[in-house]
Amino acid sequence: MTTHDTTSNPENHANLGNTASTIVEGAVRLVGSKAQAIRVGHARLLTVALFFGVCFIVLAARLIELTVIREPGRSLAFVAAAPNKSAAGRADIVDRNGVL
């Protein structure tokens, strides 16, 4: 019995090489309206990616500015408010019978 080794056959190597080169060389090129649609979609995707990139950089810069660069000081949000003195006093806490 003889076994057939397909990897050692030079013809198979040539066929595999030709097939691989044909696949690599045979790039699909779109023309017409499909190519235009691909170009428009690619441009829109790049525009949105650029927009998100700029927003990320702006937010990162603001975060760095607030945490690292800005000198620590008293924030307006934490200024003590004046005590609220109401003219009406609080009533006594009583039960339903009026007993303290």
mmCIF file with all atom_site columns, C-alpha atoms in Angstrom:
data_model
loop_
_atom_site.group_PDB
_atom_site.id
_atom_site.type_symbol
_atom_site.label_atom_id
_atom_site.label_alt_id
_atom_site.label_comp_id
_atom_site.label_asym_id
_atom_site.label_entity_id
_atom_site.label_seq_id
_atom_site.pdbx_PDB_ins_code
_atom_site.Cartn_x
_atom_site.Cartn_y
_atom_site.Cartn_z
_atom_site.occupancy
_atom_site.B_iso_or_equiv
_atom_site.pdbx_formal_charge
_atom_site.auth_seq_id
_atom_site.auth_comp_id
_atom_site.auth_asym_id
_atom_site.auth_atom_id
_atom_site.pdbx_PDB_model_num
ATOM 1   C CA . MET A 1 1   ? 0.000   0.000  0.000  1.00 0.00 ? 1   MET A CA 1
ATOM 2   C CA . THR A 1 2   ? 1.254   3.388  -0.866 1.00 0.00 ? 2   THR A CA 1
ATOM 3   C CA . THR A 1 3   ? 0.067   6.528  0.755  1.00 0.00 ? 3   THR A CA 1
ATOM 4   C CA . HIS A 1 4   ? -0.256  9.745  -1.144 1.00 0.00 ? 4   HIS A CA 1
ATOM 5   C CA . ASP A 1 5   ? 1.358   12.666 0.593  1.00 0.00 ? 5   ASP A CA 1
ATOM 6   C CA . THR A 1 6   ? -0.106  15.794 -0.954 1.00 0.00 ? 6   THR A CA 1
ATOM 7   C CA . THR A 1 7   ? 2.320   18.113 0.810  1.00 0.00 ? 7   THR A CA 1
ATOM 8   C CA . SER A 1 8   ? 5.401   16.634 -0.821 1.00 0.00 ? 8   SER A CA 1
ATOM 9   C CA . ASN A 1 9   ? 4.042   16.816 -4.362 1.00 0.00 ? 9   ASN A CA 1
ATOM 10  C CA . PRO A 1 10  ? 5.577   19.822 -6.160 1.00 0.00 ? 10  PRO A CA 1
ATOM 11  C CA . GLU A 1 11  ? 2.459   20.249 -8.280 1.00 0.00 ? 11  GLU A CA 1
ATOM 12  C CA . ASN A 1 12  ? 0.375   20.825 -5.144 1.00 0.00 ? 12  ASN A CA 1
ATOM 13  C CA . HIS A 1 13  ? 2.800   23.483 -3.939 1.00 0.00 ? 13  HIS A CA 1
ATOM 14  C CA . ALA A 1 14  ? 2.555   25.236 -7.267 1.00 0.00 ? 14  ALA A CA 1
ATOM 15  C CA . ASN A 1 15  ? -1.217  25.095 -7.200 1.00 0.00 ? 15  ASN A CA 1
ATOM 16  C CA . LEU A 1 16  ? -1.384  26.377 -3.645 1.00 0.00 ? 16  LEU A CA 1
ATOM 17  C CA . GLY A 1 17  ? 1.040   29.141 -4.475 1.00 0.00 ? 17  GLY A CA 1
ATOM 18  C CA . ASN A 1 18  ? -0.930  30.170 -7.554 1.00 0.00 ? 18  ASN A CA 1
ATOM 19  C CA . THR A 1 19  ? -4.192  30.092 -5.649 1.00 0.00 ? 19  THR A CA 1
ATOM 20  C CA . ALA A 1 20  ? -2.789  32.209 -2.825 1.00 0.00 ? 20  ALA A CA 1
ATOM 21  C CA . SER A 1 21  ? -1.239  34.701 -5.199 1.00 0.00 ? 21  SER A CA 1
ATOM 22  C CA . THR A 1 22  ? -4.462  34.884 -7.175 1.00 0.00 ? 22  THR A CA 1
ATOM 23  C CA . ILE A 1 23  ? -6.390  35.645 -3.992 1.00 0.00 ? 23  ILE A CA 1
ATOM 24  C CA . VAL A 1 24  ? -3.887  38.290 -2.947 1.00 0.00 ? 24  VAL A CA 1
ATOM 25  C CA . GLU A 1 25  ? -3.595  39.812 -6.405 1.00 0.00 ? 25  GLU A CA 1
ATOM 26  C CA . GLY A 1 26  ? -7.307  39.617 -7.165 1.00 0.00 ? 26  GLY A CA 1
ATOM 27  C CA . ALA A 1 27  ? -8.485  42.452 -4.938 1.00 0.00 ? 27  ALA A CA 1
ATOM 28  C CA . VAL A 1 28  ? -12.136 43.346 -5.285 1.00 0.00 ? 28  VAL A CA 1
ATOM 29  C CA . ARG A 1 29  ? -12.612 46.836 -6.620 1.00 0.00 ? 29  ARG A CA 1
ATOM 30  C CA . LEU A 1 30  ? -16.007 48.456 -6.468 1.00 0.00 ? 30  LEU A CA 1
ATOM 31  C CA . VAL A 1 31  ? -17.106 50.935 -9.091 1.00 0.00 ? 31  VAL A CA 1
ATOM 32  C CA . GLY A 1 32  ? -20.085 53.182 -9.534 1.00 0.00 ? 32  GLY A CA 1
ATOM 33  C CA . SER A 1 33  ? -22.686 53.859 -6.880 1.00 0.00 ? 33  SER A CA 1
ATOM 34  C CA . LYS A 1 34  ? -21.413 51.158 -4.507 1.00 0.00 ? 34  LYS A CA 1
ATOM 35  C CA . ALA A 1 35  ? -17.928 52.655 -4.489 1.00 0.00 ? 35  ALA A CA 1
ATOM 36  C CA . GLN A 1 36  ? -19.403 56.100 -3.885 1.00 0.00 ? 36  GLN A CA 1
ATOM 37  C CA . ALA A 1 37  ? -21.503 54.762 -0.992 1.00 0.00 ? 37  ALA A CA 1
ATOM 38  C CA . ILE A 1 38  ? -18.418 53.154 0.563  1.00 0.00 ? 38  ILE A CA 1
ATOM 39  C CA . ARG A 1 39  ? -16.459 56.414 0.248  1.00 0.00 ? 39  ARG A CA 1
ATOM 40  C CA . VAL A 1 40  ? -19.291 58.439 1.812  1.00 0.00 ? 40  VAL A CA 1
ATOM 41  C CA . GLY A 1 41  ? -19.647 55.948 4.667  1.00 0.00 ? 41  GLY A CA 1
ATOM 42  C CA . HIS A 1 42  ? -15.900 55.992 5.257  1.00 0.00 ? 42  HIS A CA 1
ATOM 43  C CA . ALA A 1 43  ? -15.860 59.803 5.340  1.00 0.00 ? 43  ALA A CA 1
ATOM 44  C CA . ARG A 1 44  ? -18.776 59.892 7.791  1.00 0.00 ? 44  ARG A CA 1
ATOM 45  C CA . LEU A 1 45  ? -17.122 57.321 10.034 1.00 0.00 ? 45  LEU A CA 1
ATOM 46  C CA . LEU A 1 46  ? -13.900 59.329 10.094 1.00 0.00 ? 46  LEU A CA 1
ATOM 47  C CA . THR A 1 47  ? -15.840 62.523 10.864 1.00 0.00 ? 47  THR A CA 1
ATOM 48  C CA . VAL A 1 48  ? -17.640 60.943 13.821 1.00 0.00 ? 48  VAL A CA 1
ATOM 49  C CA . ALA A 1 49  ? -14.398 59.389 15.092 1.00 0.00 ? 49  ALA A CA 1
ATOM 50  C CA . LEU A 1 50  ? -12.676 62.771 14.850 1.00 0.00 ? 50  LEU A CA 1
ATOM 51  C CA . PHE A 1 51  ? -15.560 64.438 16.719 1.00 0.00 ? 51  PHE A CA 1
ATOM 52  C CA . PHE A 1 52  ? -15.404 61.908 19.565 1.00 0.00 ? 52  PHE A CA 1
ATOM 53  C CA . GLY A 1 53  ? -11.620 62.212 19.676 1.00 0.00 ? 53  GLY A CA 1
ATOM 54  C CA . VAL A 1 54  ? -11.797 65.990 20.023 1.00 0.00 ? 54  VAL A CA 1
ATOM 55  C CA . CYS A 1 55  ? -14.481 65.707 22.738 1.00 0.00 ? 55  CYS A CA 1
ATOM 56  C CA . PHE A 1 56  ? -12.337 63.199 24.631 1.00 0.00 ? 56  PHE A CA 1
ATOM 57  C CA . ILE A 1 57  ? -9.287  65.460 24.443 1.00 0.00 ? 57  ILE A CA 1
ATOM 58  C CA . VAL A 1 58  ? -11.284 68.494 25.626 1.00 0.00 ? 58  VAL A CA 1
ATOM 59  C CA . LEU A 1 59  ? -12.737 66.590 28.586 1.00 0.00 ? 59  LEU A CA 1
ATOM 60  C CA . ALA A 1 60  ? -9.353  65.117 29.499 1.00 0.00 ? 60  ALA A CA 1
ATOM 61  C CA . ALA A 1 61  ? -7.724  68.555 29.337 1.00 0.00 ? 61  ALA A CA 1
ATOM 62  C CA . ARG A 1 62  ? -10.451 70.042 31.537 1.00 0.00 ? 62  ARG A CA 1
ATOM 63  C CA . LEU A 1 63  ? -10.081 67.227 34.057 1.00 0.00 ? 63  LEU A CA 1
ATOM 64  C CA . ILE A 1 64  ? -6.316  67.735 34.185 1.00 0.00 ? 64  ILE A CA 1
ATOM 65  C CA . GLU A 1 65  ? -6.799  71.484 34.540 1.00 0.00 ? 65  GLU A CA 1
ATOM 66  C CA . LEU A 1 66  ? -9.209  71.050 37.445 1.00 0.00 ? 66  LEU A CA 1
ATOM 67  C CA . THR A 1 67  ? -7.207  68.431 39.311 1.00 0.00 ? 67  THR A CA 1
ATOM 68  C CA . VAL A 1 68  ? -3.568  69.281 38.672 1.00 0.00 ? 68  VAL A CA 1
ATOM 69  C CA . ILE A 1 69  ? -3.087  72.780 37.342 1.00 0.00 ? 69  ILE A CA 1
ATOM 70  C CA . ARG A 1 70  ? -5.638  74.874 39.215 1.00 0.00 ? 70  ARG A CA 1
ATOM 71  C CA . GLU A 1 71  ? -4.482  76.117 42.599 1.00 0.00 ? 71  GLU A CA 1
ATOM 72  C CA . PRO A 1 72  ? -6.587  74.738 45.433 1.00 0.00 ? 72  PRO A CA 1
ATOM 73  C CA . GLY A 1 73  ? -8.803  77.345 46.944 1.00 0.00 ? 73  GLY A CA 1
ATOM 74  C CA . ARG A 1 74  ? -12.159 77.903 48.464 1.00 0.00 ? 74  ARG A CA 1
ATOM 75  C CA . SER A 1 75  ? -14.923 76.781 46.186 1.00 0.00 ? 75  SER A CA 1
ATOM 76  C CA . LEU A 1 76  ? -18.076 78.826 45.847 1.00 0.00 ? 76  LEU A CA 1
ATOM 77  C CA . ALA A 1 77  ? -20.149 75.694 46.304 1.00 0.00 ? 77  ALA A CA 1
ATOM 78  C CA . PHE A 1 78  ? -18.803 75.188 49.818 1.00 0.00 ? 78  PHE A CA 1
ATOM 79  C CA . VAL A 1 79  ? -19.277 78.675 51.244 1.00 0.00 ? 79  VAL A CA 1
ATOM 80  C CA . ALA A 1 80  ? -21.171 78.403 54.506 1.00 0.00 ? 80  ALA A CA 1
ATOM 81  C CA . ALA A 1 81  ? -24.701 79.663 54.155 1.00 0.00 ? 81  ALA A CA 1
ATOM 82  C CA . ALA A 1 82  ? -26.148 82.025 56.738 1.00 0.00 ? 82  ALA A CA 1
ATOM 83  C CA . PRO A 1 83  ? -28.364 80.238 59.247 1.00 0.00 ? 83  PRO A CA 1
ATOM 84  C CA . ASN A 1 84  ? -32.000 80.355 58.252 1.00 0.00 ? 84  ASN A CA 1
ATOM 85  C CA . LYS A 1 85  ? -33.927 81.939 61.117 1.00 0.00 ? 85  LYS A CA 1
ATOM 86  C CA . SER A 1 86  ? -37.603 81.458 60.684 1.00 0.00 ? 86  SER A CA 1
ATOM 87  C CA . ALA A 1 87  ? -40.064 83.880 62.306 1.00 0.00 ? 87  ALA A CA 1
ATOM 88  C CA . ALA A 1 88  ? -42.344 81.000 63.230 1.00 0.00 ? 88  ALA A CA 1
ATOM 89  C CA . GLY A 1 89  ? -41.142 78.734 65.997 1.00 0.00 ? 89  GLY A CA 1
ATOM 90  C CA . ARG A 1 90  ? -41.596 75.004 66.132 1.00 0.00 ? 90  ARG A CA 1
ATOM 91  C CA . ALA A 1 91  ? -44.665 73.587 67.771 1.00 0.00 ? 91  ALA A CA 1
ATOM 92  C CA . ASP A 1 92  ? -44.415 71.139 70.630 1.00 0.00 ? 92  ASP A CA 1
ATOM 93  C CA . ILE A 1 93  ? -44.455 67.477 69.722 1.00 0.00 ? 93  ILE A CA 1
ATOM 94  C CA . VAL A 1 94  ? -47.568 65.956 71.249 1.00 0.00 ? 94  VAL A CA 1
ATOM 95  C CA . ASP A 1 95  ? -49.503 62.738 70.902 1.00 0.00 ? 95  ASP A CA 1
ATOM 96  C CA . ARG A 1 96  ? -53.094 62.527 69.704 1.00 0.00 ? 96  ARG A CA 1
ATOM 97  C CA . ASN A 1 97  ? -54.367 63.383 73.191 1.00 0.00 ? 97  ASN A CA 1
ATOM 98  C CA . GLY A 1 98  ? -52.279 66.555 73.301 1.00 0.00 ? 98  GLY A CA 1
ATOM 99  C CA . VAL A 1 99  ? -49.850 65.209 75.914 1.00 0.00 ? 99  VAL A CA 1
ATOM 100 C CA . LEU A 1 100 ? -46.140 65.945 75.624 1.00 0.00 ? 100 LEU A CA 1
#
